[in-house]
Amino acid sequence: MGPSFELSPEQTEIRATCREFATEVVAPRAAEWDRSSEFPLQVVLQMGQLGLFGLPFPESVGGAGAGFLSYLLALEEIARADASLAITLEAGVSLGIAPIFRYGTEEQRHRYLPELCSGRRLWAFGLTEPEAGSDAGATRTRARPEGEEFVVDGTKCFITNSGTAITAGVTITARTGSGEGRGGISALLVESGTEGFRVAPAYRKLGWHASDTHELSFSSCRVPRANLLGREGGGLGQFLDALEAGRVAIAALSVGVAQACLDASLEQAQRRRQFGRPLSRFQAIQLKLADMATRIELSRLMVWRAGALVDQGRRAGRYASMAKLQASETATWCANQALQIHGGSGFMEDLPVARYYRDVKVNEIGEGTSEVQRLIIASHLLGLGGSVSKLLDEGGG
Amino acid sequence: MKVAVLVKQIPDPSGAGRLDGSHRLVREGVEVVLDPGDAYGVEAALRVAEASSGEVVAISMGPERALEAIRKALSMGAGSGLLVTDPRLLGSDALATARVLARAVERSGAELLIGCTESTDGYTGTVPAAIAELLGWPALTFAKQLEVEGGRVRIQRQTASGHDLVEAEAPAVVTVTGGINEPRYPTLKGIMAARSKPVEQLGLDDLGIDPASVGEAGAGQLVSSVEPVPERSSGELIEADGAAARRLADYLAELKLV
């Protein structure tokens, strides 16, 4: 994509196809899944058949070779219909598949990627712990080397896609070294069903009800050494890399929900009449609609900008953080405006706006909070390369 | 079996269509899409081809932009495309269009031609039958079901009260209704792969068609005037005044619906 901001014919077609799928297959049932907190397995499998999970990966590993920006377009369209399914896709691709694609050995790629890219199986990603969230360096889960195995003990929380009927496993960070520093953290592939790996019952959440989220615990869980992903001691750096592109994906998802809020608001403003005329004839409402549309377009451009950098093989760096910060805060703001425009009916669960309002907040938290995004941006501005720990060491010294 | 399918790029039917001074649909500067009816034809063609290890060729006539309609068929799974595009085709009527498409079908080597019953923009509904006549192939129209077995083509032709069973030997022309199948979504891999599938672009000279027989020059049909469809009356309003349910029931009973 050049400065013309024109999508390629393939990108346009991919977006149109995803929009059609989202409108016809996802949107009509999103409210039902939200109410029942059901993980819509059949539709996730259909998304796999459509080719969504392999979209940005090359054909050599079972992908479509359509690039990162195409994936972002797809996420926006799915999120516009249902944020839960969008996060299922985002976590599956950005957190599940991407690290294996990027750091896996030939054997690991061969073993996992074809199934994951086809969407027949899902892979999860476990970084967060009760005591380690934004401060990922505080990871406590241990993986003690013993012969040809690691013995894993610890707990991971809020892990998306970790307990579905098609979950094949999870990549976790764990301390393989003896020290307490950031360097002793490695990434391990743990397959579902491994003895000592337990998946707790699903969380009850404010939003994203149809997304599958669990706490995972590991107790004397033996994992072959061959399941080390990437360099021993390189686990944290790898995860931070994965999170960088993932941030752009969360930003795209946020744009989708924000757009859904605007769509619903436009419809409501033209349908609902008060004082003898539609709401859309009141300037107070017009200004809200214009502000929503402007902020959404700004967010979308930042998503495309960051996505284009990834497609050029460059680091999205500060642009990834800026896109996520801008888009997620815009989405929350738009959901708030949308609910206000809907008035009392927006507070009822009969219309989708209430769901958007509940679903949207977590975008300011997951894969790096808004506060952490600001720290990363500041770290770039201050010449510290986006490292939050350096910023805290120096800034707080 | 090699199956040809007719596809057409039309102004998005969900938008407001406009006519120009000569009563033709304005096709420039508007959103265009693959005729939604054609998606059923493409799906039907793909199913026949898949069952016979054959291949689908998507055929269209139109400006170069019609390539997008062909690409859509390719991304759904068609193997190749054939676009007849020539400035001298502008203003062609239905018969001239059929002349051109018949040549294109011959050239493709297909033994079965599938189209939808009528386009969603022009609605003449005559092109497929005219192609059949020009090729000397039997025309099996209004199919709500299609089976091809060993060169024998069998359809259920939709009628007002049910269906007729119609059979013919291939080569043949079949038109399909919207009830025949549920068109697949193009896969995202398919969209990427469509880029590298072959699409042949031909002009009148390549097909040996006399320019005088097509376009404005060859049009035997002239649209002399266009009238808007009369507005439907708003129907009968039943006020909710306590007896409404009974009046509604009586009304339905009168129509023998209950």
XYZ file of C-alpha atoms in Angstrom:
655
model
C 0.000 0.000 0.000
C 1.416 3.359 -1.006
C 0.441 6.800 0.216
C -2.652 6.596 -2.011
C -4.296 4.486 0.725
C -5.770 2.271 -2.004
C -6.126 -1.411 -1.222
C -5.019 -3.929 -3.832
C -7.769 -5.764 -5.764
C -7.069 -8.883 -3.667
C -7.288 -6.948 -0.405
C -10.548 -5.370 -1.566
C -11.945 -8.785 -2.452
C -10.780 -10.320 0.841
C -12.452 -7.521 2.767
C -15.683 -7.910 0.775
C -15.730 -11.668 1.329
C -15.103 -11.291 5.070
C -17.829 -8.638 5.278
C -20.280 -10.949 3.533
C -19.359 -13.846 5.811
C -19.579 -11.658 8.919
C -22.944 -10.227 7.886
C -24.541 -13.485 6.819
C -23.038 -16.062 9.179
C -21.723 -14.255 12.262
C -23.925 -11.225 12.943
C -27.306 -12.983 13.069
C -26.163 -15.252 15.916
C -23.747 -13.056 17.876
C -26.386 -12.047 20.438
C -27.308 -15.687 21.065
C -23.686 -16.714 21.705
C -23.234 -13.680 23.930
C -26.221 -14.687 26.044
C -25.257 -18.332 26.347
C -21.480 -17.740 26.628
C -21.193 -20.501 24.059
C -17.983 -20.902 22.060
C -19.397 -21.204 18.504
C -17.226 -24.090 17.397
C -18.988 -24.719 14.083
C -18.603 -21.115 12.977
C -14.946 -21.062 14.063
C -14.433 -24.142 11.869
C -16.203 -22.327 9.023
C -13.843 -19.406 9.523
C -11.046 -21.913 9.132
C -12.507 -23.226 5.876
C -12.791 -19.682 4.600
C -9.043 -19.429 5.179
C -8.997 -16.796 7.933
C -6.479 -18.457 10.234
C -3.838 -18.922 7.534
C -4.460 -15.567 5.885
C -1.133 -13.788 6.579
C 1.122 -16.863 6.385
C 2.823 -18.185 3.248
C 1.412 -21.048 1.241
C 4.426 -23.185 2.182
C 2.988 -23.615 5.691
C -0.632 -23.874 4.623
C -1.476 -20.172 4.572
C -2.990 -17.944 1.895
C 0.030 -15.663 1.558
C -2.214 -12.600 1.628
C -0.088 -10.511 3.989
C -0.626 -8.851 7.344
C -2.790 -5.956 6.147
C -5.296 -8.410 4.647
C -5.505 -10.091 8.035
C -6.177 -6.713 9.667
C -8.991 -6.034 7.173
C -10.490 -9.427 8.001
C -10.296 -8.750 11.738
C -12.095 -5.433 11.371
C -14.922 -7.088 9.441
C -15.354 -9.978 11.871
C -15.183 -7.629 14.882
C -17.866 -5.444 13.326
C -20.200 -8.444 13.664
C -18.812 -10.054 16.822
C -15.796 -9.082 18.919
C -15.704 -12.535 20.540
C -15.096 -14.280 17.237
C -12.603 -11.604 16.267
C -10.536 -12.190 19.408
C -10.731 -15.943 18.768
C -9.206 -15.266 15.358
C -6.714 -12.692 16.643
C -5.424 -14.869 19.476
C -5.308 -17.899 17.179
C -3.267 -16.081 14.560
C -1.174 -13.419 16.317
C -0.497 -15.308 19.546
C -1.001 -18.950 18.564
C 0.395 -19.361 15.062
C 2.722 -16.378 14.585
C 5.317 -17.287 17.282
C 5.536 -20.885 15.998
C 5.852 -19.606 12.439
C 8.503 -17.113 13.447
C 10.607 -19.064 15.947
C 9.704 -22.714 15.343
C 12.171 -25.281 14.027
C 11.357 -26.905 10.684
C 10.020 -29.873 12.615
C 7.820 -27.778 14.892
C 6.450 -25.815 11.952
C 5.750 -28.990 10.052
C 4.092 -30.585 13.069
C 1.734 -27.743 13.965
C 1.290 -25.120 11.252
C -0.766 -26.938 8.584
C -3.466 -27.870 11.129
C -3.412 -24.423 12.739
C -3.412 -22.448 9.470
C -6.378 -24.470 8.225
C -8.269 -23.546 11.402
C -8.980 -27.189 12.233
C -7.055 -26.734 15.502
C -6.324 -23.727 17.722
C -3.163 -22.864 19.650
C -3.073 -20.593 22.704
C -0.438 -18.332 24.196
C 0.252 -18.074 27.930
C 2.250 -15.149 29.217
C 0.134 -13.538 31.936
C 0.345 -14.880 35.478
C -1.341 -13.805 38.683
C 1.829 -11.840 39.583
C 3.099 -11.034 36.079
C 1.031 -9.020 33.616
C 2.395 -5.765 32.244
C 5.575 -6.743 34.107
C 6.156 -9.903 32.092
C 9.701 -10.139 33.454
C 8.220 -11.165 36.804
C 7.199 -14.568 35.386
C 7.260 -17.240 38.091
C 6.324 -20.369 36.184
C 9.358 -22.654 36.258
C 10.527 -25.228 33.748
C 13.269 -27.260 35.423
C 15.547 -29.125 32.960
C 15.661 -32.837 33.780
C 17.305 -35.131 31.254
C 15.533 -34.719 27.910
C 12.578 -32.949 29.496
C 11.462 -29.803 31.270
C 9.344 -30.152 34.356
C 6.880 -27.283 34.439
C 5.208 -25.840 37.549
C 3.152 -22.675 37.645
C -0.055 -20.882 36.704
C -1.143 -18.797 33.684
C -4.264 -16.682 33.657
C -6.747 -15.176 31.171
C -5.580 -17.473 28.348
C -7.716 -17.182 25.185
C -8.579 -20.294 23.109
C -6.978 -22.555 25.721
C -9.889 -24.876 26.434
C -11.896 -25.372 23.239
C -12.667 -28.767 21.733
C -10.102 -28.029 19.019
C -7.346 -26.552 21.182
C -4.133 -28.403 20.371
C -1.896 -26.745 22.961
C -0.383 -23.578 24.364
C 2.922 -21.758 24.141
C 3.971 -20.649 27.633
C 6.764 -18.580 29.066
C 8.638 -20.180 31.934
C 11.925 -19.757 33.764
C 14.394 -22.351 32.550
C 17.401 -20.603 34.131
C 18.134 -20.269 37.794
C 18.282 -16.447 38.007
C 15.439 -14.043 38.566
C 16.285 -11.796 35.578
C 14.500 -11.436 32.278
C 17.108 -13.524 30.473
C 16.127 -16.772 32.166
C 12.705 -16.954 30.531
C 12.086 -19.416 27.674
C 9.082 -20.343 25.559
C 7.731 -23.908 25.581
C 5.109 -25.651 23.470
C 2.782 -27.644 25.721
C 0.306 -29.906 23.977
C -3.214 -30.325 25.319
C -3.616 -33.505 27.303
C -0.037 -33.500 28.643
C -0.064 -34.981 32.129
C 0.076 -32.301 34.831
C -1.424 -29.610 32.519
C -4.824 -28.611 33.811
C -7.347 -26.247 32.214
C -9.651 -24.588 34.769
C -13.339 -23.971 33.979
C -13.986 -20.927 31.796
C -13.935 -17.482 33.412
C -17.089 -15.406 33.674
C -16.263 -12.167 31.884
C -17.741 -8.687 31.453
C -17.663 -9.093 27.673
C -16.262 -11.376 24.942
C -18.687 -14.004 26.236
C -18.323 -16.277 23.220
C -14.551 -16.263 23.479
C -12.901 -19.146 25.340
C -10.786 -18.006 28.315
C -9.257 -20.139 31.066
C -6.712 -20.267 33.824
C -4.075 -22.917 33.176
C -2.036 -24.697 35.809
C 1.029 -26.855 35.449
C 2.036 -29.297 38.134
C 5.120 -31.473 37.542
C 4.124 -31.276 33.886
C 6.795 -32.982 31.748
C 7.479 -31.432 28.351
C 10.101 -32.772 25.916
C 13.135 -30.504 25.462
C 12.361 -30.578 21.748
C 9.333 -28.401 22.568
C 11.501 -25.413 23.392
C 10.363 -22.642 21.040
C 13.246 -20.510 19.848
C 16.351 -19.839 21.890
C 16.624 -20.950 25.502
C 16.419 -17.753 27.557
C 14.962 -15.880 24.573
C 11.348 -16.448 25.550
C 10.516 -12.994 26.798
C 11.994 -11.171 23.821
C 10.067 -13.451 21.483
C 6.823 -12.839 23.278
C 7.356 -9.095 23.253
C 7.943 -9.315 19.487
C 4.774 -11.326 19.014
C 2.878 -8.777 21.071
C 4.077 -5.946 18.859
C 2.277 -7.197 15.728
C -0.541 -8.446 17.950
C -1.145 -4.870 19.093
C -1.904 -3.807 15.540
C -4.359 -6.700 15.320
C -6.120 -5.596 18.530
C -6.261 -2.116 17.033
C -7.963 -3.511 13.906
C -10.418 -5.402 16.082
C -11.147 -2.176 17.979
C -11.843 -0.329 14.724
C -14.365 -3.036 13.830
C -16.298 -2.625 17.081
C -16.118 1.175 16.813
C -17.515 0.950 13.279
C -20.340 -1.278 14.534
C -21.129 1.408 17.132
C -21.307 4.047 14.401
C -23.425 1.802 12.139
C -25.916 1.196 14.943
C -25.943 4.880 15.909
C -26.630 6.034 12.352
C -29.527 3.639 12.075
C -30.964 4.602 15.448
C -30.554 8.328 14.804
C -32.549 8.100 11.598
C -35.236 5.778 12.946
C -35.928 7.165 16.402
C -38.128 10.276 16.495
C -38.437 12.748 19.340
C -40.061 16.186 19.327
C -41.557 15.319 15.940
C -38.352 14.622 14.066
C -35.647 11.993 13.803
C -32.718 12.220 16.248
C -30.456 12.738 13.230
C -31.989 16.199 12.804
C -30.631 17.357 16.154
C -27.226 18.961 16.008
C -26.265 17.406 19.351
C -26.549 13.991 17.691
C -24.997 15.062 14.374
C -21.875 16.242 16.176
C -21.530 12.915 17.963
C -21.865 11.008 14.670
C -19.294 13.208 12.937
C -16.812 12.859 15.789
C -17.248 9.094 15.864
C -16.701 8.775 12.109
C -13.619 11.020 12.216
C -11.970 9.210 15.103
C -12.716 5.823 13.534
C -11.168 6.870 10.227
C -8.093 8.174 12.040
C -7.771 4.875 13.910
C -8.198 2.874 10.721
C -5.463 4.834 8.988
C -3.100 4.157 11.887
C -3.923 0.455 11.687
C -3.209 0.420 7.961
C 0.010 2.386 8.461
C 1.294 -0.055 11.087
C 0.080 -3.021 9.016
C 1.892 -1.741 5.932
C 5.126 -1.566 7.946
C 4.733 -5.208 8.983
C 4.105 -6.185 5.336
C 7.302 -4.381 4.342
C 9.179 -6.532 6.852
C 9.852 -3.548 9.082
C 9.221 -3.163 12.802
C 5.892 -1.540 13.547
C 7.396 -0.327 16.860
C 5.842 2.878 18.105
C 3.250 2.788 15.303
C 1.890 -0.490 16.665
C 1.508 1.029 20.115
C 0.050 4.258 18.759
C -2.464 2.342 16.651
C -3.562 0.204 19.584
C -3.784 3.136 21.958
C -5.715 5.289 19.511
C -8.052 2.560 18.229
C -8.891 0.937 21.560
C -9.622 4.239 23.317
C -11.638 5.368 20.285
C -13.677 2.172 20.400
C -14.518 2.616 24.084
C -15.421 6.248 23.424
C -17.599 5.296 20.447
C -19.410 2.605 22.433
C -20.161 5.207 25.080
C -21.502 7.653 22.452
C -23.515 4.909 20.773
C -25.170 3.928 24.020
C -25.986 7.569 24.735
C -27.563 7.998 21.290
C -29.647 4.880 21.894
C -30.823 6.162 25.262
C -32.707 3.669 27.404
C -32.918 1.084 24.634
C -29.099 1.060 24.503
C -29.034 -0.114 28.109
C -31.219 -3.103 27.229
C -29.674 -6.319 25.997
C -32.227 -6.516 23.141
C -30.030 -4.319 20.948
C -26.381 -5.094 20.173
C -25.118 -1.757 21.532
C -25.085 -3.086 25.100
C -22.872 -5.944 23.926
C -20.521 -3.559 22.124
C -20.246 -1.525 25.314
C -19.324 -4.592 27.368
C -17.034 -6.079 24.723
C -14.993 -3.006 23.992
C -13.277 -2.104 27.254
C -10.868 -5.025 27.258
C -9.175 -3.701 24.114
C -7.553 -1.090 26.364
C -6.157 -3.917 28.496
C -5.357 -7.055 26.490
C -1.957 -7.411 24.795
C -0.621 -4.368 26.628
C -2.683 -1.806 28.518
C -3.130 1.762 27.314
C -0.702 2.767 30.085
C 1.943 0.361 28.795
C 1.390 1.598 25.211
C 2.104 5.137 26.404
C 5.264 3.935 28.171
C 6.407 2.194 24.989
C 5.749 5.292 22.889
C 7.590 7.444 25.438
C 10.473 5.000 25.445
C 10.744 5.344 21.655
C 10.581 9.136 21.906
C 13.353 9.162 24.529
C 15.636 6.991 22.421
C 15.220 3.878 24.549
C 13.986 1.717 21.673
C 10.528 1.050 23.062
C 11.802 -0.839 26.085
C 9.588 -0.240 29.095
C 12.107 -1.720 31.540
C 14.832 0.658 30.337
C 12.407 3.543 30.636
C 11.578 2.554 34.220
C 15.240 1.959 35.136
C 16.384 5.324 33.792
C 13.254 7.372 34.241
C 12.767 6.198 37.796
C 16.505 6.312 38.740
C -16.333 -32.298 -18.294
C -15.402 -28.768 -19.185
C -18.159 -26.458 -18.004
C -18.555 -22.856 -19.104
C -20.419 -20.407 -16.912
C -21.688 -16.982 -17.917
C -20.836 -14.159 -15.531
C -21.749 -10.507 -15.713
C -20.499 -7.438 -13.921
C -23.478 -5.251 -13.036
C -24.118 -2.070 -11.045
C -24.636 -3.074 -7.408
C -28.366 -3.897 -7.266
C -28.536 -2.622 -3.682
C -27.741 0.857 -4.994
C -30.142 3.151 -6.871
C -29.841 2.421 -10.599
C -29.968 5.322 -13.076
C -30.755 5.360 -16.796
C -29.012 7.555 -19.354
C -30.636 9.486 -22.229
C -30.938 6.379 -24.410
C -32.626 4.412 -21.613
C -29.494 2.432 -20.823
C -28.373 1.657 -17.303
C -25.519 3.930 -16.205
C -22.556 1.628 -15.612
C -19.773 4.163 -15.136
C -18.925 5.710 -11.799
C -21.079 3.294 -9.810
C -20.259 0.336 -7.573
C -20.234 -2.842 -9.613
C -20.502 -6.440 -8.458
C -20.803 -9.916 -9.905
C -24.502 -10.353 -10.711
C -25.810 -12.094 -7.558
C -27.733 -14.518 -9.788
C -24.480 -15.599 -11.422
C -23.122 -16.874 -8.104
C -25.683 -19.722 -8.371
C -24.487 -20.471 -11.880
C -20.852 -20.540 -10.798
C -21.699 -22.825 -7.873
C -23.688 -25.162 -10.126
C -20.821 -25.240 -12.650
C -18.254 -25.950 -9.933
C -20.336 -28.849 -8.610
C -20.645 -30.437 -12.058
C -16.932 -29.958 -12.693
C -15.939 -31.304 -9.285
C -18.086 -34.406 -9.734
C -16.522 -35.133 -13.110
C -12.933 -34.039 -12.366
C -13.548 -31.322 -14.908
C -12.873 -27.660 -14.974
C -14.868 -24.447 -15.097
C -14.244 -21.561 -17.473
C -15.963 -18.262 -16.631
C -17.068 -16.313 -19.702
C -18.097 -12.687 -19.865
C -18.608 -9.913 -22.381
C -18.122 -6.329 -21.325
C -15.605 -3.561 -20.697
C -12.267 -4.513 -19.169
C -13.722 -3.892 -15.750
C -15.788 -7.066 -16.230
C -12.557 -8.882 -15.396
C -13.538 -8.410 -11.760
C -16.609 -10.598 -12.266
C -14.412 -13.252 -13.830
C -11.922 -12.954 -10.960
C -14.736 -13.526 -8.500
C -15.656 -16.758 -10.292
C -11.970 -17.722 -10.305
C -11.682 -17.085 -6.571
C -14.698 -19.351 -6.016
C -12.846 -22.103 -7.865
C -13.189 -21.673 -11.636
C -9.999 -22.638 -13.450
C -9.826 -20.019 -16.164
C -11.639 -17.086 -17.672
C -12.515 -15.679 -21.064
C -13.480 -12.036 -21.535
C -14.716 -10.645 -24.818
C -14.073 -6.935 -24.778
C -14.173 -4.582 -27.727
C -15.234 -0.930 -27.990
C -17.398 -1.866 -30.990
C -19.578 -3.998 -28.708
C -21.011 -0.937 -26.988
C -24.782 -0.791 -27.482
C -25.180 -4.489 -28.274
C -28.665 -5.878 -27.784
C -29.480 -9.299 -26.335
C -29.189 -11.130 -29.666
C -25.817 -9.586 -30.481
C -24.618 -10.449 -26.994
C -25.711 -14.045 -27.568
C -23.824 -14.118 -30.899
C -20.623 -13.053 -29.215
C -20.985 -15.332 -26.222
C -21.837 -18.320 -28.437
C -18.526 -17.856 -30.243
C -16.733 -17.572 -26.927
C -18.356 -20.772 -25.671
C -17.306 -22.600 -28.850
C -13.797 -21.336 -28.436
C -13.652 -22.484 -24.793
C -14.273 -26.106 -25.766
C -16.930 -26.481 -23.070
C -19.556 -29.216 -23.379
C -21.969 -27.615 -20.955
C -22.902 -23.958 -20.559
C -24.527 -22.739 -17.376
C -26.048 -19.323 -16.824
C -28.584 -17.803 -14.497
C -32.125 -17.419 -15.823
C -31.788 -13.679 -16.327
C -29.417 -10.910 -15.363
C -30.289 -8.736 -12.403
C -29.768 -5.522 -14.424
C -31.241 -6.069 -17.911
C -33.713 -8.860 -17.130
C -34.305 -9.855 -20.738
C -33.816 -13.504 -19.825
C -33.218 -14.338 -23.474
C -29.443 -14.583 -23.811
C -28.881 -18.215 -22.704
C -31.677 -19.569 -24.926
C -30.392 -17.532 -27.864
C -26.888 -18.918 -27.333
C -28.344 -22.441 -27.328
C -30.135 -21.753 -30.596
C -27.013 -20.306 -32.207
C -24.922 -23.280 -31.097
C -27.634 -25.808 -31.969
C -27.559 -27.083 -28.387
C -30.662 -28.006 -26.370
C -31.671 -25.410 -23.766
C -32.730 -26.692 -20.345
C -34.030 -23.660 -18.523
C -35.161 -22.703 -15.019
C -33.309 -25.560 -13.332
C -33.802 -25.876 -9.603
C -31.796 -29.073 -9.651
C -29.101 -30.265 -12.033
C -27.450 -33.627 -12.515
C -24.905 -34.586 -15.122
C -24.118 -38.240 -15.601
C -22.054 -39.636 -18.440
C -22.914 -36.888 -20.881
C -26.592 -36.898 -19.940
C -27.911 -33.644 -18.479
C -30.990 -33.855 -16.284
C -32.775 -30.945 -14.631
C -35.838 -30.224 -12.564
C -37.423 -27.251 -14.305
C -39.192 -24.967 -11.846
C -42.859 -24.488 -12.734
C -45.650 -22.563 -11.038
C -46.970 -25.677 -9.352
C -43.923 -27.964 -9.060
C -41.316 -29.096 -11.537
C -40.846 -30.833 -14.881
C -38.084 -33.357 -15.410
C -36.109 -32.418 -18.513
C -33.230 -34.393 -20.007
C -30.853 -33.874 -22.885
C -27.513 -35.062 -24.200
C -24.543 -32.747 -23.741
C -23.502 -30.381 -25.148
C -26.304 -28.336 -23.698
C -27.216 -25.001 -22.150
C -28.685 -24.931 -18.646
C -30.092 -21.907 -16.819
C -30.382 -22.113 -13.048
C -32.679 -20.393 -10.564
C -31.698 -18.976 -7.197
C -33.152 -22.047 -5.532
C -30.655 -24.501 -6.979
C -27.883 -24.209 -4.417
C -26.180 -22.156 -1.735
C -23.199 -20.505 -3.443
C -19.916 -20.982 -1.571
C -17.836 -18.093 -0.320
C -14.631 -17.661 -2.252
C -11.873 -18.912 0.041
C -9.248 -16.330 0.912
C -6.650 -18.661 -0.603
C -8.835 -18.761 -3.689
C -8.811 -14.971 -3.910
C -5.018 -14.968 -3.825
C -4.796 -17.850 -6.307
C -7.198 -16.130 -8.741
C -4.403 -13.686 -9.616
C -2.381 -16.367 -11.326
C -5.188 -18.165 -13.162
C -5.303 -17.627 -16.933
C -7.822 -15.159 -18.351
C -7.976 -14.815 -22.116
C -9.079 -11.442 -23.467
C -10.484 -11.446 -26.958
C -11.827 -8.862 -29.377
C -14.266 -9.201 -32.255
C -11.503 -9.955 -34.745
C -10.166 -12.814 -32.610
C -13.581 -14.436 -32.719
C -14.190 -13.672 -36.380
C -17.337 -11.687 -35.664
C -18.570 -9.143 -38.188
C -18.621 -5.743 -36.370
C -21.767 -4.835 -38.309
C -23.654 -7.651 -36.551
C -23.057 -6.320 -33.028
C -23.001 -3.060 -31.097
C -25.169 -0.104 -32.061
C -24.784 -1.089 -35.705
C -26.177 -4.579 -35.282
C -28.872 -3.835 -32.747
C -32.266 -5.013 -33.931
C -33.811 -3.943 -30.682
C -34.407 -0.391 -29.545
C -35.670 0.698 -26.155
C -38.098 3.450 -27.163
C -39.317 4.442 -23.712
C -39.115 3.427 -20.077
C -41.869 3.738 -17.513
C -41.493 3.373 -13.769
C -43.173 0.349 -12.204
C -46.559 1.471 -10.872
C -46.355 1.960 -7.138
C -48.012 -0.742 -5.149
C -51.051 0.322 -3.179
C -50.283 0.509 0.507
C -52.600 -2.402 1.324
C -55.316 -2.594 3.918
C -54.601 -1.147 7.352
C -56.191 -2.882 10.308
C -56.304 -0.626 13.373
C -55.580 -2.231 16.744
C -58.970 -1.381 18.235
C -59.780 -4.622 20.071
C -61.405 -6.435 17.154
C -58.273 -6.335 15.008
C -57.282 -9.956 15.593
C -60.666 -11.213 14.395
C -60.622 -9.005 11.298
C -57.087 -10.192 10.514
C -58.163 -13.828 10.895
C -61.206 -13.230 8.688
C -59.015 -11.597 6.077
C -56.610 -14.562 6.031
C -59.543 -16.982 5.892
C -60.932 -15.077 2.946
C -57.639 -15.652 1.135
C -57.876 -19.326 2.161
C -54.543 -18.992 3.988
C -55.888 -20.289 7.294
